[in-house]
Amino acid sequence: MQDCIFCKIAQGQIPSNKVYEDEAVLAFHDISPQAEKHVLVIPKEHYTDLDAAERGMDAGALAHLFQTAARVARGLGLHQSGYRLASNCGPHACQTVPHLHLHILGGSQLSGRMG
Ligand code: 5GP
Ligand code: ZN
């Protein structure tokens, strides 16, 4: 999608610090980390958010996105002490980039508050 920053990252038009990539998904470090480790996992195909993906994305592809997040977290060693997986969807959640992404947050103790 034109003018989508995460589409541009997925297509290599904007550089990112990659953690994992395959034909369908990309994981890269957040440019402004909110935890010791903060990685984003995106589908390369453009979906605005989880709601749009649930309506338009192949269920297997959506499962692969979540599976990748778990594998990336394990690859970073975060599974040992734990981590948080979050996806902001729309204005009430303060979503700032309208391309579906999963946040992996961990590496040190996180706040107990979720909202
Ligand atoms: P949201 O607020 O939409 O849930 O999360 C968007 C995230 O994308 C934010 O944590 C923000 O720091 C990150 N972000 C925005 N632009 C870029 C970028 O150009 N590169 C990277 N690596 N992260 C970005
Ligand atoms: Zn996009």
Short mmCIF file of N, CA and C and ligand atoms in Angstrom, two decimals:
data_model
loop_
_atom_site.label_atom_id
_atom_site.label_comp_id
_atom_site.label_asym_id
_atom_site.label_seq_id
_atom_site.Cartn_x
_atom_site.Cartn_y
_atom_site.Cartn_z
N MET A 1 0.85 -1.20 0.00
CA MET A 1 0.00 0.00 0.00
C MET A 1 0.89 1.25 0.00
N GLN A 2 0.55 2.19 -0.86
CA GLN A 2 1.34 3.42 -0.96
C GLN A 2 1.27 4.21 0.34
N ASP A 3 2.39 4.82 0.71
CA ASP A 3 2.45 5.70 1.87
C ASP A 3 2.25 4.98 3.20
N CYS A 4 2.37 3.65 3.20
CA CYS A 4 2.32 2.92 4.47
C CYS A 4 3.77 2.60 4.87
N ILE A 5 4.17 3.11 6.02
CA ILE A 5 5.56 2.98 6.45
C ILE A 5 5.97 1.52 6.64
N PHE A 6 5.05 0.69 7.14
CA PHE A 6 5.40 -0.72 7.37
C PHE A 6 5.41 -1.51 6.06
N CYS A 7 4.59 -1.12 5.08
CA CYS A 7 4.70 -1.73 3.74
C CYS A 7 6.07 -1.40 3.16
N LYS A 8 6.51 -0.16 3.36
CA LYS A 8 7.82 0.24 2.82
C LYS A 8 8.94 -0.52 3.52
N ILE A 9 8.81 -0.74 4.82
CA ILE A 9 9.81 -1.54 5.55
C ILE A 9 9.78 -2.98 5.03
N ALA A 10 8.57 -3.53 4.85
CA ALA A 10 8.43 -4.91 4.36
C ALA A 10 9.05 -5.08 2.98
N GLN A 11 8.97 -4.02 2.16
CA GLN A 11 9.51 -4.09 0.80
C GLN A 11 10.97 -3.65 0.72
N GLY A 12 11.55 -3.30 1.88
CA GLY A 12 12.96 -2.92 1.91
C GLY A 12 13.23 -1.50 1.45
N GLN A 13 12.17 -0.71 1.27
CA GLN A 13 12.35 0.70 0.83
C GLN A 13 12.78 1.59 1.98
N ILE A 14 12.45 1.17 3.19
CA ILE A 14 12.91 1.85 4.40
C ILE A 14 13.67 0.80 5.21
N PRO A 15 14.89 1.13 5.66
CA PRO A 15 15.68 0.12 6.39
C PRO A 15 15.10 -0.19 7.77
N SER A 16 15.35 -1.40 8.23
CA SER A 16 14.94 -1.78 9.58
C SER A 16 15.97 -2.75 10.13
N ASN A 17 15.98 -2.86 11.43
CA ASN A 17 16.88 -3.78 12.11
C ASN A 17 16.15 -5.11 12.24
N LYS A 18 16.35 -5.98 11.27
CA LYS A 18 15.56 -7.21 11.17
C LYS A 18 15.99 -8.28 12.17
N VAL A 19 14.99 -8.99 12.66
CA VAL A 19 15.23 -10.13 13.56
C VAL A 19 14.91 -11.42 12.83
N TYR A 20 13.88 -11.39 11.99
CA TYR A 20 13.45 -12.59 11.25
C TYR A 20 12.68 -12.14 10.01
N GLU A 21 12.84 -12.90 8.95
CA GLU A 21 12.08 -12.61 7.73
C GLU A 21 11.82 -13.89 6.96
N ASP A 22 10.60 -14.02 6.43
CA ASP A 22 10.34 -15.05 5.42
C ASP A 22 9.43 -14.42 4.37
N GLU A 23 8.84 -15.22 3.51
CA GLU A 23 8.07 -14.64 2.39
C GLU A 23 6.80 -13.91 2.85
N ALA A 24 6.32 -14.23 4.05
CA ALA A 24 5.04 -13.68 4.48
C ALA A 24 5.13 -12.68 5.63
N VAL A 25 6.16 -12.79 6.46
CA VAL A 25 6.23 -11.96 7.67
C VAL A 25 7.63 -11.37 7.85
N LEU A 26 7.66 -10.30 8.64
CA LEU A 26 8.94 -9.66 8.98
C LEU A 26 8.90 -9.25 10.45
N ALA A 27 9.99 -9.52 11.16
CA ALA A 27 10.14 -9.05 12.54
C ALA A 27 11.33 -8.12 12.62
N PHE A 28 11.16 -6.98 13.27
CA PHE A 28 12.25 -5.99 13.34
C PHE A 28 12.13 -5.21 14.64
N HIS A 29 13.26 -4.65 15.07
CA HIS A 29 13.29 -3.89 16.32
C HIS A 29 12.52 -2.59 16.17
N ASP A 30 11.73 -2.27 17.19
CA ASP A 30 11.00 -1.00 17.20
C ASP A 30 12.00 0.16 17.28
N ILE A 31 11.72 1.21 16.51
CA ILE A 31 12.64 2.35 16.44
C ILE A 31 12.66 3.14 17.75
N SER A 32 11.62 3.01 18.52
CA SER A 32 11.51 3.75 19.78
C SER A 32 11.08 2.79 20.89
N PRO A 33 12.01 1.93 21.34
CA PRO A 33 11.64 0.82 22.22
C PRO A 33 11.01 1.25 23.55
N GLN A 34 9.97 0.53 23.92
CA GLN A 34 9.28 0.82 25.19
C GLN A 34 9.55 -0.27 26.21
N ALA A 35 10.53 -1.09 25.95
CA ALA A 35 10.98 -2.12 26.90
C ALA A 35 12.42 -2.45 26.52
N GLU A 36 13.09 -3.18 27.40
CA GLU A 36 14.48 -3.58 27.12
C GLU A 36 14.59 -4.21 25.72
N LYS A 37 13.65 -5.10 25.43
CA LYS A 37 13.54 -5.68 24.09
C LYS A 37 12.15 -5.34 23.55
N HIS A 38 12.10 -4.76 22.37
CA HIS A 38 10.82 -4.37 21.77
C HIS A 38 10.90 -4.64 20.27
N VAL A 39 10.22 -5.69 19.86
CA VAL A 39 10.27 -6.14 18.46
C VAL A 39 8.85 -6.12 17.89
N LEU A 40 8.75 -5.73 16.63
CA LEU A 40 7.47 -5.72 15.93
C LEU A 40 7.43 -6.87 14.94
N VAL A 41 6.28 -7.51 14.83
CA VAL A 41 6.10 -8.59 13.86
C VAL A 41 4.94 -8.19 12.95
N ILE A 42 5.21 -8.14 11.64
CA ILE A 42 4.18 -7.70 10.69
C ILE A 42 4.00 -8.72 9.57
N PRO A 43 2.76 -8.77 9.04
CA PRO A 43 2.60 -9.49 7.77
C PRO A 43 3.10 -8.58 6.65
N LYS A 44 3.67 -9.14 5.61
CA LYS A 44 4.14 -8.29 4.50
C LYS A 44 2.96 -7.73 3.71
N GLU A 45 1.86 -8.46 3.73
CA GLU A 45 0.64 -7.98 3.08
C GLU A 45 0.00 -6.92 3.97
N HIS A 46 -0.59 -5.90 3.36
CA HIS A 46 -1.15 -4.80 4.15
C HIS A 46 -2.55 -5.12 4.68
N TYR A 47 -2.69 -5.11 6.00
CA TYR A 47 -3.99 -5.09 6.68
C TYR A 47 -3.89 -4.00 7.72
N THR A 48 -4.92 -3.19 7.82
CA THR A 48 -4.86 -2.03 8.69
C THR A 48 -4.65 -2.40 10.15
N ASP A 49 -5.35 -3.43 10.57
CA ASP A 49 -5.28 -3.85 11.99
C ASP A 49 -5.80 -5.27 12.11
N LEU A 50 -5.89 -5.76 13.33
CA LEU A 50 -6.32 -7.15 13.54
C LEU A 50 -7.75 -7.37 13.08
N ASP A 51 -8.58 -6.33 13.23
CA ASP A 51 -9.97 -6.45 12.81
C ASP A 51 -10.05 -6.68 11.30
N ALA A 52 -9.29 -5.89 10.54
CA ALA A 52 -9.27 -6.04 9.08
C ALA A 52 -8.68 -7.40 8.70
N ALA A 53 -7.66 -7.82 9.42
CA ALA A 53 -7.01 -9.10 9.12
C ALA A 53 -7.96 -10.26 9.38
N GLU A 54 -8.72 -10.17 10.45
CA GLU A 54 -9.65 -11.26 10.76
C GLU A 54 -10.68 -11.41 9.64
N ARG A 55 -11.02 -10.27 9.00
CA ARG A 55 -12.02 -10.32 7.92
C ARG A 55 -11.40 -10.70 6.57
N GLY A 56 -10.14 -10.34 6.35
CA GLY A 56 -9.59 -10.51 5.00
C GLY A 56 -8.42 -11.45 4.86
N MET A 57 -7.78 -11.78 5.95
CA MET A 57 -6.52 -12.54 5.85
C MET A 57 -6.79 -14.03 5.99
N ASP A 58 -6.04 -14.80 5.26
CA ASP A 58 -6.12 -16.25 5.39
C ASP A 58 -5.82 -16.67 6.83
N ALA A 59 -6.62 -17.58 7.37
CA ALA A 59 -6.47 -17.97 8.77
C ALA A 59 -5.09 -18.58 9.04
N GLY A 60 -4.59 -19.32 8.08
CA GLY A 60 -3.27 -19.92 8.24
C GLY A 60 -2.18 -18.86 8.29
N ALA A 61 -2.35 -17.80 7.50
CA ALA A 61 -1.37 -16.71 7.49
C ALA A 61 -1.40 -15.95 8.81
N LEU A 62 -2.61 -15.80 9.35
CA LEU A 62 -2.73 -15.12 10.64
C LEU A 62 -2.10 -15.97 11.76
N ALA A 63 -2.33 -17.26 11.68
CA ALA A 63 -1.70 -18.17 12.65
C ALA A 63 -0.18 -18.10 12.53
N HIS A 64 0.30 -18.02 11.30
CA HIS A 64 1.76 -17.96 11.07
C HIS A 64 2.36 -16.70 11.70
N LEU A 65 1.59 -15.60 11.65
CA LEU A 65 2.06 -14.35 12.25
C LEU A 65 2.27 -14.53 13.76
N PHE A 66 1.28 -15.13 14.42
CA PHE A 66 1.38 -15.35 15.87
C PHE A 66 2.45 -16.39 16.21
N GLN A 67 2.53 -17.41 15.38
CA GLN A 67 3.56 -18.44 15.59
C GLN A 67 4.96 -17.82 15.47
N THR A 68 5.11 -16.92 14.49
CA THR A 68 6.39 -16.24 14.31
C THR A 68 6.72 -15.40 15.54
N ALA A 69 5.73 -14.71 16.08
CA ALA A 69 5.98 -13.89 17.27
C ALA A 69 6.50 -14.76 18.41
N ALA A 70 5.89 -15.91 18.62
CA ALA A 70 6.33 -16.80 19.70
C ALA A 70 7.74 -17.32 19.42
N ARG A 71 8.03 -17.62 18.17
CA ARG A 71 9.37 -18.14 17.83
C ARG A 71 10.43 -17.05 17.97
N VAL A 72 10.09 -15.83 17.54
CA VAL A 72 11.03 -14.72 17.67
C VAL A 72 11.31 -14.46 19.15
N ALA A 73 10.25 -14.46 19.96
CA ALA A 73 10.43 -14.24 21.40
C ALA A 73 11.34 -15.32 21.99
N ARG A 74 11.13 -16.55 21.58
CA ARG A 74 11.97 -17.65 22.08
C ARG A 74 13.41 -17.46 21.60
N GLY A 75 13.55 -17.04 20.34
CA GLY A 75 14.89 -16.81 19.78
C GLY A 75 15.65 -15.73 20.53
N LEU A 76 14.92 -14.78 21.08
CA LEU A 76 15.55 -13.71 21.86
C LEU A 76 15.73 -14.11 23.32
N GLY A 77 15.30 -15.31 23.67
CA GLY A 77 15.43 -15.81 25.04
C GLY A 77 14.36 -15.27 25.97
N LEU A 78 13.35 -14.61 25.42
CA LEU A 78 12.35 -13.96 26.27
C LEU A 78 11.39 -14.95 26.93
N HIS A 79 11.28 -16.15 26.37
CA HIS A 79 10.34 -17.13 26.92
C HIS A 79 10.72 -17.55 28.34
N GLN A 80 12.00 -17.36 28.70
CA GLN A 80 12.43 -17.84 30.01
C GLN A 80 11.83 -17.01 31.15
N SER A 81 11.91 -15.69 31.04
CA SER A 81 11.35 -14.83 32.09
C SER A 81 9.98 -14.30 31.72
N GLY A 82 9.61 -14.43 30.45
CA GLY A 82 8.29 -14.00 30.02
C GLY A 82 8.33 -12.73 29.18
N TYR A 83 7.25 -12.50 28.49
CA TYR A 83 7.15 -11.32 27.63
C TYR A 83 5.69 -10.99 27.42
N ARG A 84 5.45 -9.85 26.83
CA ARG A 84 4.07 -9.43 26.51
C ARG A 84 3.94 -9.34 25.00
N LEU A 85 2.79 -9.82 24.49
CA LEU A 85 2.45 -9.70 23.07
C LEU A 85 1.22 -8.82 22.98
N ALA A 86 1.30 -7.72 22.22
CA ALA A 86 0.18 -6.79 22.15
C ALA A 86 0.00 -6.31 20.71
N SER A 87 -1.24 -5.99 20.38
CA SER A 87 -1.52 -5.41 19.07
C SER A 87 -2.56 -4.30 19.26
N ASN A 88 -2.14 -3.07 19.05
CA ASN A 88 -3.06 -1.95 19.17
C ASN A 88 -3.95 -1.91 17.94
N CYS A 89 -5.25 -1.75 18.20
CA CYS A 89 -6.24 -1.78 17.11
C CYS A 89 -7.12 -0.54 17.24
N GLY A 90 -6.81 0.47 16.43
CA GLY A 90 -7.68 1.65 16.37
C GLY A 90 -7.37 2.72 17.41
N PRO A 91 -8.14 3.81 17.37
CA PRO A 91 -7.85 5.01 18.16
C PRO A 91 -7.87 4.81 19.68
N HIS A 92 -8.80 4.03 20.21
CA HIS A 92 -8.85 3.85 21.66
C HIS A 92 -7.59 3.14 22.17
N ALA A 93 -6.95 2.38 21.30
CA ALA A 93 -5.72 1.69 21.70
C ALA A 93 -4.47 2.49 21.31
N CYS A 94 -4.69 3.71 20.77
CA CYS A 94 -3.57 4.59 20.37
C CYS A 94 -2.71 3.98 19.27
N GLN A 95 -3.34 3.23 18.35
CA GLN A 95 -2.58 2.71 17.22
C GLN A 95 -2.07 3.88 16.38
N THR A 96 -0.78 3.90 16.09
CA THR A 96 -0.21 5.02 15.33
C THR A 96 0.18 4.62 13.91
N VAL A 97 0.46 3.34 13.68
CA VAL A 97 0.80 2.88 12.33
C VAL A 97 -0.30 1.93 11.85
N PRO A 98 -1.07 2.34 10.85
CA PRO A 98 -2.22 1.54 10.42
C PRO A 98 -1.85 0.38 9.50
N HIS A 99 -0.95 -0.46 9.98
CA HIS A 99 -0.58 -1.71 9.31
C HIS A 99 -0.42 -2.71 10.45
N LEU A 100 -1.21 -3.78 10.41
CA LEU A 100 -1.21 -4.76 11.50
C LEU A 100 0.20 -5.09 11.98
N HIS A 101 0.40 -5.02 13.30
CA HIS A 101 1.69 -5.41 13.86
C HIS A 101 1.49 -5.93 15.28
N LEU A 102 2.32 -6.89 15.63
CA LEU A 102 2.33 -7.42 16.98
C LEU A 102 3.57 -6.86 17.68
N HIS A 103 3.37 -6.32 18.88
CA HIS A 103 4.51 -5.87 19.68
C HIS A 103 4.95 -7.02 20.58
N ILE A 104 6.23 -7.32 20.57
CA ILE A 104 6.82 -8.23 21.56
C ILE A 104 7.62 -7.35 22.51
N LEU A 105 7.26 -7.40 23.79
CA LEU A 105 7.91 -6.56 24.80
C LEU A 105 8.45 -7.45 25.90
N GLY A 106 9.70 -7.24 26.26
CA GLY A 106 10.25 -8.05 27.35
C GLY A 106 11.69 -7.66 27.63
N GLY A 107 12.38 -8.57 28.29
CA GLY A 107 13.79 -8.33 28.60
C GLY A 107 14.02 -7.80 30.00
N SER A 108 12.96 -7.30 30.63
CA SER A 108 13.01 -6.89 32.04
C SER A 108 11.56 -6.82 32.53
N GLN A 109 11.37 -6.59 33.82
CA GLN A 109 10.02 -6.59 34.39
C GLN A 109 9.17 -5.50 33.74
N LEU A 110 7.99 -5.88 33.25
CA LEU A 110 7.05 -4.92 32.65
C LEU A 110 6.05 -4.45 33.70
N SER A 111 5.39 -3.36 33.39
CA SER A 111 4.33 -2.86 34.26
C SER A 111 3.17 -3.86 34.29
N GLY A 112 2.51 -3.96 35.41
CA GLY A 112 1.35 -4.83 35.53
C GLY A 112 0.11 -4.23 34.89
N ARG A 113 0.19 -2.94 34.56
CA ARG A 113 -0.97 -2.26 33.96
C ARG A 113 -1.01 -2.54 32.46
N MET A 114 -2.19 -2.75 31.95
CA MET A 114 -2.35 -3.01 30.52
C MET A 114 -3.02 -1.84 29.82
N GLY A 115 -3.61 -0.95 30.55
CA GLY A 115 -4.31 0.14 29.87
C GLY A 115 -4.40 1.36 30.72
P1 5GP B 1 1.41 1.38 17.39
O1 5GP B 1 1.41 2.64 18.22
O2 5GP B 1 0.78 1.61 16.04
O3 5GP B 1 0.84 0.18 18.10
O4 5GP B 1 2.93 1.00 17.17
C1 5GP B 1 3.70 1.51 16.15
C2 5GP B 1 5.14 1.28 16.54
O5 5GP B 1 5.93 1.44 15.39
C3 5GP B 1 5.66 2.25 17.59
O6 5GP B 1 6.13 1.52 18.72
C4 5GP B 1 6.79 2.99 16.86
O7 5GP B 1 7.90 3.28 17.70
C5 5GP B 1 7.14 2.04 15.75
N1 5GP B 1 7.63 2.67 14.55
C6 5GP B 1 7.09 3.74 13.89
N2 5GP B 1 7.80 4.05 12.80
C7 5GP B 1 8.82 3.15 12.75
C8 5GP B 1 9.91 2.96 11.83
O8 5GP B 1 10.08 3.67 10.84
N3 5GP B 1 10.76 1.94 12.11
C9 5GP B 1 10.61 1.12 13.19
N4 5GP B 1 11.51 0.16 13.36
N5 5GP B 1 9.60 1.28 14.07
C10 5GP B 1 8.71 2.27 13.85
ZN ZN B 2 1.05 -1.38 5.03
#
